Amino acid sequence: MDATARTDAAREAVIRKFIADLERELIPLHLEYHEATWKFQVSGDASAERESAELETRIRKVLARPESFRVLDEARSSGGVTDPLLARQLAMLYNEHRSQQIPPAHIERIVALEKQLEGRFNRFRAQLDGEAVSDNALREVLRHSTDSQKRRRAWEASKQVGAEVCGDLLKLVGLRNESARLIGFPNYYSMMLTLDEFDETELFALLDRVEAGTRPIWHEYKRDLDQRLAVRFGVQAEELAPWHYSDPFFQEAPAAEVSLDPFFEGKQLEALTQNYFEAVGFEIGDLLARSDLYEKAGKCPHAFCMSMDRGIDIRVLCNLRSNEGWMSTMLHEFGHAVYDKYVDPSLPYFLRAYAHLTCTEASAMLFGRLSKNPQWLVRYAGAPAAEAEGKAAALARAIRGQLVVQTRWMLVMCHMERALYRDPSQDLDTLWWDLVERFQNLKRPAGRTAPDWAAKIHFSVAPVYYHNYLLGEMTASQLQAWLLRDTIGPGADPWGRYVSSPDIGRTLREKYYALGRRFDWRETIARATGKPLDVDAYVDELAGRV
């Protein structure tokens, strides 16, 4: 063995030992942290909230050790390692450690504020007509009421939490920006993108392509929607206000020509979820058994999936009601869960997870769309075939409508968050409505001055995340096109086979999920679908060309 080879082997041995030591320290902390976080999310228990914050701080402090970062930095700068799995772990651990190279006291302040804000969102109940109400109750008003004044009160109530948290959120933004500058980045947003293997210029160029590609589709959809809403509420189209739409942020499409809620009324959504996933090749009974699916006091009012151990312990939190919206959410969250479950268990611990947030969001969105699919409704929700077939065109429009509404909303969030971290001292309340008007074509309420933007929980507890939803939708369309082309193939009833064939599960398990974090997000998508991520499949779907 020559000198160069001996040097490479020695460097590889150092990294292997470093990773082994890190696994021994972090795996128990991860398990404790996830258990405490889960307990807090399902109960609002204050002691669990404190324990979760303490454990997260300990984990971040492990990653903050300067001597550990030096080991990774030196290995990387001196040529890296040749073993592909080891090289991938080195790259990912370098980024994770770099983001935490700040003073321990700084970490403590950031985590404390994040947990405080998370707890306030979970416990907050808006006041509507003198009563404390849940998010579900506000959404029911916006979905069903035809009383414009009551809708306005419900919409304004949905924004109350923004004023509650805005001051502390801005403090947190300041701390996050300070931490980013300490390690050489202009702001936290740029740092998080870079260390998550994104190029900011590349990302926003891609978002611009999505915006341009969907603009004509959006304007046609919004014009038709406003005409329907004007008739429903007995106003002129130009008099429509944000509370005339069926979601507090207009991130969900109002019901088009048909309502799907009757197909789900009185049904156990978890049973429908299990029937579907098992039909297409995924066993989820164990996942359902560990999950927490119904509303209760103190519980987080949202929905998420959590892998507790990068192994078999995967849990979903929901707050189910028997309607199509929550059916879509169940399919979405278990789309995350099956990805987690079917990652190759032989991969090293730090690679034994989904490839990237974009990739797991794609899996979730691929399945979440199916609650509006006619063939899915017939097979799993018990919709009469003739009725579903008669509504097929309207349902196809509803699916496209939901996607284009989400797209324009996600553009608001991406641009708002970048601007927030670039200059948190600017007039953010006005900027928010500038972006809402630009991308969503909603009219700002006259004279309204409030931090409506801060009512969106992601700014507080899931920073620099939202672009993954948009790229996830794009990836879901590319995955869907690939599955229809290569797995389902030509022949009769392609969508009927798509929602019932175990080949769907087999293909996703073997060619997408099993890869784990072996590759970065770009290569994972390209290896699975045969080409890099592009906007074409997504725009084609929104335009009705699929």
Coordinates of C-alpha atoms in Angstrom, one line a residue:
M1 CA 0.0 0.0 0.0
D2 CA 1.5 3.3 -1.1
A3 CA 1.6 6.5 1.1
T4 CA -1.6 8.0 -0.5
A5 CA -3.6 4.8 0.0
R6 CA -2.4 4.6 3.6
T7 CA -3.4 8.2 4.2
D8 CA -6.9 7.6 2.7
A9 CA -7.4 4.4 4.8
A10 CA -6.3 6.3 7.9
R11 CA -8.8 9.1 7.2
E12 CA -11.6 6.6 6.5
A13 CA -10.8 4.8 9.8
V14 CA -11.1 8.2 11.7
I15 CA -14.4 9.0 10.1
R16 CA -15.8 5.5 10.8
K17 CA -14.8 5.7 14.5
F18 CA -16.3 9.3 14.7
I19 CA -19.6 8.1 13.3
A20 CA -19.7 5.0 15.5
D21 CA -19.1 7.2 18.6
L22 CA -21.7 9.7 17.5
E23 CA -24.3 7.0 17.0
R24 CA -23.8 5.7 20.5
E25 CA -24.3 9.2 21.9
L26 CA -27.1 10.4 19.7
I27 CA -29.4 7.4 19.1
P28 CA -30.5 7.3 22.8
L29 CA -31.0 11.1 22.8
H30 CA -33.1 10.9 19.6
L31 CA -35.3 8.2 21.1
E32 CA -35.9 10.2 24.3
Y33 CA -36.5 13.4 22.4
H34 CA -39.1 11.8 20.1
E35 CA -40.9 10.2 23.0
A36 CA -41.1 13.5 24.9
T37 CA -42.1 15.4 21.8
W38 CA -44.9 12.9 20.9
K39 CA -46.2 13.1 24.5
F40 CA -46.2 16.9 24.3
Q41 CA -48.0 17.0 21.0
V42 CA -50.8 14.5 21.9
S43 CA -51.4 16.0 25.4
G44 CA -50.0 19.5 25.7
D45 CA -48.3 18.3 28.9
A46 CA -46.0 21.0 30.2
S47 CA -43.4 18.7 31.6
A48 CA -43.1 16.9 28.3
E49 CA -42.7 20.2 26.6
R50 CA -39.8 21.1 28.9
E51 CA -38.3 17.6 28.5
S52 CA -38.5 17.9 24.7
A53 CA -36.8 21.3 24.8
E54 CA -34.1 20.1 27.1
L55 CA -33.4 17.0 24.9
E56 CA -33.3 19.1 21.7
T57 CA -30.9 21.4 23.3
R58 CA -28.6 18.5 24.3
I59 CA -28.7 17.1 20.8
R60 CA -27.9 20.5 19.3
K61 CA -25.0 20.9 21.7
V62 CA -23.6 17.6 20.7
L63 CA -23.5 18.9 17.1
A64 CA -22.1 22.2 18.2
R65 CA -18.8 20.8 19.5
P66 CA -16.0 22.6 17.7
E67 CA -13.7 19.6 18.0
S68 CA -16.2 17.4 16.2
F69 CA -16.7 19.9 13.4
R70 CA -12.9 20.1 13.0
V71 CA -12.8 16.3 12.4
L72 CA -15.4 16.5 9.7
D73 CA -14.0 19.6 8.2
E74 CA -10.5 18.3 8.0
A75 CA -11.6 15.0 6.4
R76 CA -13.6 16.9 3.9
S77 CA -10.9 19.4 3.0
S78 CA -8.2 16.8 2.7
G79 CA -9.9 14.7 0.1
G80 CA -12.9 13.1 1.7
V81 CA -13.4 9.3 1.6
T82 CA -13.9 6.9 -1.2
D83 CA -16.6 4.6 0.2
P84 CA -19.9 6.0 -1.1
L85 CA -22.0 5.4 2.0
L86 CA -19.3 6.8 4.2
A87 CA -18.9 9.8 1.9
R88 CA -22.6 10.5 2.1
Q89 CA -22.6 10.4 5.9
L90 CA -19.6 12.7 6.0
A91 CA -21.4 15.2 3.7
M92 CA -24.6 15.2 5.7
L93 CA -22.9 15.3 9.2
Y94 CA -20.7 18.1 8.1
N95 CA -23.8 20.2 7.2
E96 CA -25.6 19.3 10.4
H97 CA -22.6 20.2 12.5
R98 CA -21.9 23.4 10.7
S99 CA -25.4 24.7 11.3
Q100 CA -24.8 24.4 15.1
Q101 CA -21.4 26.0 15.4
I102 CA -22.7 28.7 17.7
P103 CA -22.3 29.3 21.4
P104 CA -24.3 26.8 23.7
A105 CA -26.2 29.7 25.3
H106 CA -27.4 30.8 21.9
I107 CA -28.7 27.3 21.2
E108 CA -30.5 27.3 24.6
R109 CA -32.3 30.6 23.8
I110 CA -33.3 29.5 20.3
V111 CA -34.7 26.2 21.4
A112 CA -36.6 27.7 24.4
L113 CA -38.3 30.2 22.1
E114 CA -39.2 27.6 19.5
K115 CA -40.8 25.4 22.1
Q116 CA -42.6 28.3 23.8
L117 CA -44.1 29.2 20.4
E118 CA -45.0 25.7 19.6
G119 CA -46.8 25.3 22.9
R120 CA -48.7 28.5 22.4
F121 CA -49.9 27.4 18.9
N122 CA -50.9 24.0 20.3
R123 CA -52.8 25.5 23.2
F124 CA -54.3 28.5 21.5
R125 CA -58.0 28.5 20.9
A126 CA -59.5 31.4 19.0
Q127 CA -62.4 33.4 20.3
L128 CA -65.5 33.4 18.1
D129 CA -68.7 35.1 19.2
G130 CA -67.5 34.9 22.8
E131 CA -66.6 31.2 22.7
A132 CA -63.2 29.4 22.5
V133 CA -63.2 27.4 19.3
S134 CA -60.9 24.9 17.6
D135 CA -59.3 25.2 14.2
N136 CA -61.7 22.6 13.0
A137 CA -64.7 24.7 14.1
L138 CA -63.4 27.8 12.3
R139 CA -62.8 25.7 9.1
E140 CA -66.3 24.4 9.3
V141 CA -67.7 27.9 9.2
L142 CA -65.5 28.8 6.2
R143 CA -66.5 25.7 4.4
H144 CA -70.3 25.8 4.9
S145 CA -71.7 29.1 6.2
T146 CA -73.3 31.5 3.7
D147 CA -73.5 34.3 6.2
S148 CA -70.7 36.7 5.1
Q149 CA -70.5 38.5 8.5
K150 CA -70.1 35.2 10.4
R151 CA -67.5 34.1 7.9
R152 CA -65.6 37.4 8.4
R153 CA -65.7 36.9 12.2
A154 CA -64.4 33.3 11.8
W155 CA -61.7 34.4 9.4
E156 CA -60.5 37.2 11.7
A157 CA -60.6 34.7 14.6
S158 CA -58.2 32.4 12.7
K159 CA -55.7 35.2 12.7
Q160 CA -55.8 36.0 16.4
V161 CA -52.9 33.7 17.1
G162 CA -50.7 35.9 14.9
A163 CA -50.9 38.9 17.2
E164 CA -50.4 36.5 20.2
V165 CA -47.0 35.1 18.9
C166 CA -45.7 37.9 16.6
G167 CA -43.4 39.6 19.1
D168 CA -41.6 36.4 20.2
L169 CA -41.5 35.1 16.6
L170 CA -39.6 38.3 15.6
K171 CA -37.2 37.7 18.5
L172 CA -36.6 34.2 17.2
V173 CA -36.0 35.4 13.7
G174 CA -33.4 37.8 15.1
L175 CA -31.7 35.0 17.1
R176 CA -31.7 32.7 14.0
N177 CA -30.2 35.4 11.8
E178 CA -27.5 36.1 14.5
S179 CA -26.6 32.4 14.6
A180 CA -26.3 32.3 10.8
R181 CA -24.0 35.3 10.7
L182 CA -21.8 33.8 13.4
I183 CA -20.9 31.0 10.9
G184 CA -20.6 33.1 7.8
F185 CA -24.0 33.3 6.2
P186 CA -25.9 36.5 5.4
N187 CA -29.1 35.3 7.1
Y188 CA -30.8 32.2 8.5
Y189 CA -32.8 31.5 5.4
S190 CA -29.8 31.4 3.1
M191 CA -27.9 29.2 5.6
M192 CA -30.7 26.7 5.9
L193 CA -31.1 26.3 2.2
T194 CA -27.3 25.9 1.6
L195 CA -26.9 23.3 4.4
D196 CA -30.0 21.5 3.1
E197 CA -28.3 21.1 -0.3
F198 CA -30.2 23.8 -2.1
D199 CA -28.9 26.6 -4.1
E200 CA -31.0 29.7 -3.4
T201 CA -30.7 31.2 -6.9
E202 CA -31.5 27.8 -8.5
L203 CA -34.5 27.3 -6.2
F204 CA -36.1 30.7 -6.9
A205 CA -35.4 30.3 -10.6
L206 CA -37.4 27.1 -10.4
L207 CA -40.2 28.8 -8.5
D208 CA -40.3 31.5 -11.1
R209 CA -40.7 28.8 -13.8
V210 CA -43.6 27.3 -11.8
E211 CA -45.2 30.7 -11.4
A212 CA -45.0 31.5 -15.1
G213 CA -46.2 28.1 -16.1
T214 CA -49.2 28.2 -13.8
R215 CA -50.1 31.8 -14.3
P216 CA -52.6 31.4 -17.2
I217 CA -54.1 28.3 -15.5
W218 CA -54.5 30.3 -12.3
H219 CA -56.1 33.3 -13.8
E220 CA -58.7 31.1 -15.6
Y221 CA -59.4 29.1 -12.5
K222 CA -59.7 32.2 -10.2
R223 CA -62.0 34.0 -12.6
D224 CA -64.4 31.0 -12.7
L225 CA -64.2 30.5 -9.0
D226 CA -65.0 34.1 -8.2
Q227 CA -68.0 33.9 -10.4
R228 CA -69.3 30.9 -8.5
L229 CA -68.6 32.5 -5.1
A230 CA -70.3 35.7 -6.1
V231 CA -73.5 33.8 -6.9
R232 CA -73.2 31.7 -3.7
F233 CA -72.8 34.8 -1.4
G234 CA -75.0 37.2 -3.4
V235 CA -72.3 39.8 -4.0
Q236 CA -70.4 41.1 -7.0
A237 CA -67.2 39.3 -7.9
E238 CA -65.2 42.5 -7.1
E239 CA -66.7 42.5 -3.6
L240 CA -65.3 39.1 -2.6
A241 CA -63.1 39.2 0.5
P242 CA -60.6 36.7 1.9
W243 CA -63.3 35.2 4.2
H244 CA -65.4 34.2 1.2
Y245 CA -62.9 31.4 0.5
S246 CA -63.1 28.1 2.3
D247 CA -59.7 28.2 4.1
P248 CA -58.2 30.8 6.4
F249 CA -55.2 31.3 4.1
F250 CA -56.8 30.2 0.8
Q251 CA -54.4 27.3 0.7
E252 CA -57.2 24.9 -0.1
A253 CA -59.6 25.2 -3.0
P254 CA -63.3 25.8 -2.2
A255 CA -65.6 23.0 -3.2
A256 CA -66.1 23.2 -7.0
E257 CA -69.2 21.8 -8.6
V258 CA -69.4 18.8 -6.2
S259 CA -69.0 18.1 -2.5
L260 CA -67.3 14.8 -1.6
D261 CA -68.0 15.1 2.1
P262 CA -71.2 12.9 1.9
F263 CA -69.0 10.0 0.7
F264 CA -67.2 10.1 4.0
E265 CA -69.9 11.0 6.5
G266 CA -70.0 8.6 9.4
K267 CA -67.1 6.4 8.1
Q268 CA -64.0 5.4 9.9
L269 CA -61.2 7.1 7.8
E270 CA -58.6 4.9 9.3
A271 CA -60.3 1.8 7.9
L272 CA -60.5 3.3 4.5
T273 CA -56.8 4.3 4.7
Q274 CA -55.8 0.8 5.7
N275 CA -57.9 -0.9 3.0
Y276 CA -56.3 1.3 0.3
F277 CA -52.7 1.1 1.4
E278 CA -52.9 -2.7 1.8
A279 CA -54.5 -3.1 -1.6
V280 CA -51.5 -1.3 -3.2
G281 CA -48.9 -3.3 -1.3
F282 CA -48.3 -1.6 2.0
E283 CA -48.9 -3.1 5.5
I284 CA -49.9 -0.2 7.8
G285 CA -51.8 -2.0 10.6
D286 CA -48.9 -1.5 12.9
L287 CA -48.6 2.2 12.0
L288 CA -52.3 2.8 12.7
A289 CA -52.0 1.0 16.1
R290 CA -49.3 3.5 17.2
S291 CA -51.0 6.6 16.0
D292 CA -53.3 9.2 17.7
L293 CA -56.0 10.2 15.3
Y294 CA -58.8 12.1 17.1
E295 CA -59.3 15.5 18.8
K296 CA -58.8 16.0 22.5
A297 CA -57.9 18.8 24.9
G298 CA -54.4 20.1 24.7
K299 CA -53.5 18.1 21.6
C300 CA -51.8 19.7 18.7
P301 CA -54.6 20.7 16.3
H302 CA -52.6 19.9 13.1
A303 CA -51.3 16.7 11.6
F304 CA -47.9 15.1 11.1
C305 CA -46.0 11.8 10.9
M306 CA -43.0 11.0 13.2
S307 CA -40.5 8.2 12.9
M308 CA -39.5 7.6 16.4
D309 CA -36.5 5.3 15.9
R310 CA -35.6 5.2 12.2
G311 CA -37.0 1.7 12.4
I312 CA -40.5 0.2 13.0
D313 CA -41.9 2.8 15.4
I314 CA -43.6 5.3 13.2
R315 CA -46.7 7.3 14.4
V316 CA -49.2 9.6 12.8
L317 CA -51.1 12.4 14.6
C318 CA -54.4 13.7 13.2
N319 CA -57.6 15.2 14.5
L320 CA -60.1 13.4 12.3
R321 CA -63.5 14.3 11.2
S322 CA -65.5 12.3 8.7
N323 CA -65.0 14.6 5.6
E324 CA -62.9 14.6 2.5
G325 CA -60.4 17.1 3.8
W326 CA -59.3 14.8 6.6
M327 CA -59.4 11.8 4.3
S328 CA -56.9 13.5 2.1
T329 CA -54.8 14.3 5.3
M330 CA -54.8 10.7 6.3
L331 CA -53.6 9.5 2.9
H332 CA -51.0 12.3 3.0
E333 CA -49.6 11.4 6.5
F334 CA -49.5 7.7 5.8
G335 CA -47.7 8.5 2.6
H336 CA -45.0 9.8 4.8
A337 CA -45.3 6.8 7.1
V338 CA -44.9 4.1 4.4
Y339 CA -41.8 5.9 3.1
D340 CA -40.3 5.8 6.6
K341 CA -41.3 2.2 7.1
Y342 CA -39.8 0.9 3.8
V343 CA -36.4 2.6 3.9
D344 CA -33.7 -0.1 3.6
P345 CA -33.1 -1.2 7.3
S346 CA -29.6 -2.3 6.5
L347 CA -28.4 1.3 5.8
P348 CA -26.3 3.1 8.5
Y349 CA -28.3 5.0 11.1
F350 CA -27.6 8.4 9.7
L351 CA -28.8 7.3 6.2
R352 CA -31.8 5.3 7.4
A353 CA -34.4 8.0 6.7
Y354 CA -36.2 9.6 3.7
A355 CA -33.8 11.1 1.2
H356 CA -34.9 14.7 1.8
L357 CA -38.0 16.6 2.9
T358 CA -38.9 17.3 -0.7
C359 CA -38.9 13.5 -1.3
T360 CA -41.1 12.6 1.6
E361 CA -43.5 15.4 0.9
A362 CA -43.7 14.0 -2.7
S363 CA -44.7 10.6 -1.3
A364 CA -47.3 12.2 0.9
M365 CA -48.8 14.3 -1.8
L366 CA -48.9 11.5 -4.3
F367 CA -51.3 9.7 -2.0
G368 CA -53.1 12.7 -0.6
R369 CA -54.5 13.6 -4.0
L370 CA -56.5 10.3 -4.2
S371 CA -59.4 11.4 -2.0
K372 CA -60.7 13.2 -5.1
N373 CA -60.0 10.4 -7.6
P374 CA -63.2 8.8 -8.9
Q375 CA -61.8 5.3 -9.1
W376 CA -60.5 5.6 -5.5
L377 CA -63.8 6.9 -4.3
V378 CA -65.7 3.9 -5.8
R379 CA -63.3 1.3 -4.5
Y380 CA -62.6 2.6 -1.0
A381 CA -65.2 5.2 -0.1
G382 CA -68.1 3.2 -1.5
A383 CA -69.2 5.9 -4.0
P384 CA -71.7 4.5 -6.5
A385 CA -69.8 3.9 -9.8
A386 CA -72.4 5.8 -11.9
E387 CA -72.3 8.8 -9.6
A388 CA -68.5 8.9 -9.5
E389 CA -68.3 8.5 -13.2
G390 CA -70.9 11.3 -13.7
K391 CA -68.7 13.5 -11.5
A392 CA -65.4 12.5 -13.1
A393 CA -64.9 15.7 -15.1
A394 CA -65.8 17.8 -12.1
L395 CA -63.5 15.9 -9.8
A396 CA -60.6 16.2 -12.3
R397 CA -61.2 20.0 -12.3
A398 CA -61.3 19.9 -8.5
I399 CA -57.9 18.0 -8.3
R400 CA -56.4 20.6 -10.7
G401 CA -58.0 23.4 -8.8
Q402 CA -56.6 22.2 -5.5
L403 CA -53.1 21.9 -7.0
V404 CA -53.2 25.4 -8.5
V405 CA -54.5 27.0 -5.3
Q406 CA -51.8 25.3 -3.3
T407 CA -49.2 26.4 -5.8
R408 CA -50.1 30.1 -5.6
W409 CA -50.3 29.9 -1.8
M410 CA -46.9 28.2 -1.6
L411 CA -45.4 31.0 -3.7
V412 CA -46.6 33.5 -1.1
M413 CA -45.0 31.5 1.7
C414 CA -41.6 31.1 0.0
H415 CA -41.3 34.7 -1.0
M416 CA -42.5 35.9 2.4
E417 CA -40.1 33.8 4.4
R418 CA -37.1 34.8 2.3
A419 CA -38.1 38.5 2.8
L420 CA -38.7 38.0 6.5
Y421 CA -35.1 36.8 7.1
R422 CA -33.5 39.3 4.7
D423 CA -35.1 42.2 6.6
P424 CA -37.2 41.5 9.6
S425 CA -37.5 45.2 10.4
Q426 CA -39.5 46.0 7.3
D427 CA -43.3 46.5 7.3
L428 CA -44.1 42.7 7.2
D429 CA -47.9 43.2 7.6
T430 CA -48.0 45.2 4.4
L431 CA -45.6 43.0 2.6
W432 CA -47.8 39.9 3.4
W433 CA -50.8 41.4 1.7
D434 CA -48.7 42.6 -1.2
L435 CA -47.7 39.0 -1.8
V436 CA -51.2 37.7 -1.3
E437 CA -52.5 40.1 -3.8
R438 CA -49.7 39.3 -6.3
F439 CA -49.8 35.5 -6.2
Q440 CA -53.3 34.7 -4.9
N441 CA -55.3 37.7 -6.3
L442 CA -57.1 38.2 -3.0
K443 CA -58.1 41.7 -2.0
R444 CA -56.7 43.0 1.3
P445 CA -59.4 44.0 3.8
A446 CA -59.7 47.8 3.9
G447 CA -57.9 49.3 6.9
R448 CA -56.6 46.0 8.3
T449 CA -53.3 46.2 10.1
A450 CA -52.4 43.0 11.9
P451 CA -49.6 40.4 11.7
D452 CA -51.8 38.0 9.7
W453 CA -48.6 36.3 8.4
A454 CA -47.5 35.3 11.9
A455 CA -50.6 33.2 12.3
K456 CA -49.1 30.6 10.0
I457 CA -47.4 28.1 12.3
H458 CA -44.5 27.2 9.9
F459 CA -42.8 30.5 10.4
S460 CA -42.4 29.6 14.1
V461 CA -41.8 25.9 14.2
A462 CA -40.9 24.7 10.7
P463 CA -38.6 27.4 9.3
V464 CA -37.4 27.3 5.7
Y465 CA -39.6 24.4 5.0
Y466 CA -42.3 25.5 2.7
H467 CA -40.4 25.3 -0.6
N468 CA -40.4 21.5 0.1
Y469 CA -44.1 21.4 -0.3
L470 CA -44.0 23.0 -3.7
L471 CA -41.1 20.9 -4.9
G472 CA -42.9 17.9 -3.3
E473 CA -46.0 18.5 -5.5
M474 CA -43.8 18.8 -8.6
T475 CA -42.0 15.5 -7.6
A476 CA -45.3 13.8 -6.9
S477 CA -46.5 14.7 -10.4
Q478 CA -43.3 13.3 -11.8
L479 CA -43.6 10.1 -9.7
Q480 CA -47.2 9.7 -10.8
A481 CA -46.3 10.1 -14.5
W482 CA -43.5 7.5 -14.0
L483 CA -45.8 5.0 -12.2
L484 CA -48.5 5.3 -14.8
R485 CA -46.1 4.9 -17.7
D486 CA -43.7 2.3 -16.4
T487 CA -45.6 0.3 -13.7
I488 CA -49.2 0.5 -14.9
G489 CA -48.5 0.8 -18.6
P490 CA -50.9 0.8 -21.5
G491 CA -54.3 -0.9 -21.4
A492 CA -57.8 -0.3 -20.2
D493 CA -58.7 1.5 -17.0
P494 CA -55.2 2.8 -16.1
W495 CA -56.5 4.8 -13.1
G496 CA -58.4 1.9 -11.7
R497 CA -55.3 -0.2 -11.8
Y498 CA -53.3 2.7 -10.4
V499 CA -55.4 2.8 -7.2
S500 CA -55.5 -1.0 -6.7
S501 CA -52.3 -2.6 -8.0
P502 CA -49.8 -3.9 -5.5
D503 CA -47.2 -3.2 -8.2
I504 CA -47.5 0.5 -7.1
G505 CA -46.2 -0.3 -3.6
R506 CA -43.5 -2.7 -4.9
T507 CA -42.2 -0.1 -7.3
L508 CA -42.1 2.7 -4.7
R509 CA -40.5 0.4 -2.1
E510 CA -37.8 -0.9 -4.3
K511 CA -36.9 2.1 -6.5
Y512 CA -37.6 5.1 -4.3
Y513 CA -38.2 4.4 -0.5
A514 CA -35.4 1.8 -0.1
L515 CA -32.7 4.3 -1.2
G516 CA -33.1 6.2 2.1
R517 CA -30.5 9.0 2.3
R518 CA -28.0 7.1 0.2
F519 CA -28.1 9.9 -2.4
D520 CA -29.1 13.6 -2.3
W521 CA -32.6 14.7 -3.4
R522 CA -31.7 15.4 -7.0
E523 CA -30.1 12.0 -7.6
T524 CA -32.9 10.1 -5.7
I525 CA -35.6 11.6 -7.9
A526 CA -33.6 11.1 -11.1
R527 CA -32.8 7.4 -10.2
A528 CA -36.4 6.7 -9.5
T529 CA -38.2 8.5 -12.4
G530 CA -35.4 8.4 -15.0
K531 CA -34.9 12.1 -15.2
P532 CA -34.1 15.2 -13.0
L533 CA -36.9 17.1 -11.3
D534 CA -38.6 19.4 -13.8
V535 CA -41.8 21.5 -13.9
D536 CA -43.2 19.9 -17.0
A537 CA -45.2 17.0 -15.4
Y538 CA -46.7 19.4 -12.8
V539 CA -47.7 22.0 -15.3
D540 CA -49.2 19.3 -17.6
E541 CA -51.2 18.0 -14.7
L542 CA -52.5 21.4 -13.7
A543 CA -53.4 22.1 -17.4
G544 CA -55.4 18.9 -17.6
R545 CA -53.0 17.2 -20.0
V546 CA -52.6 14.1 -17.8

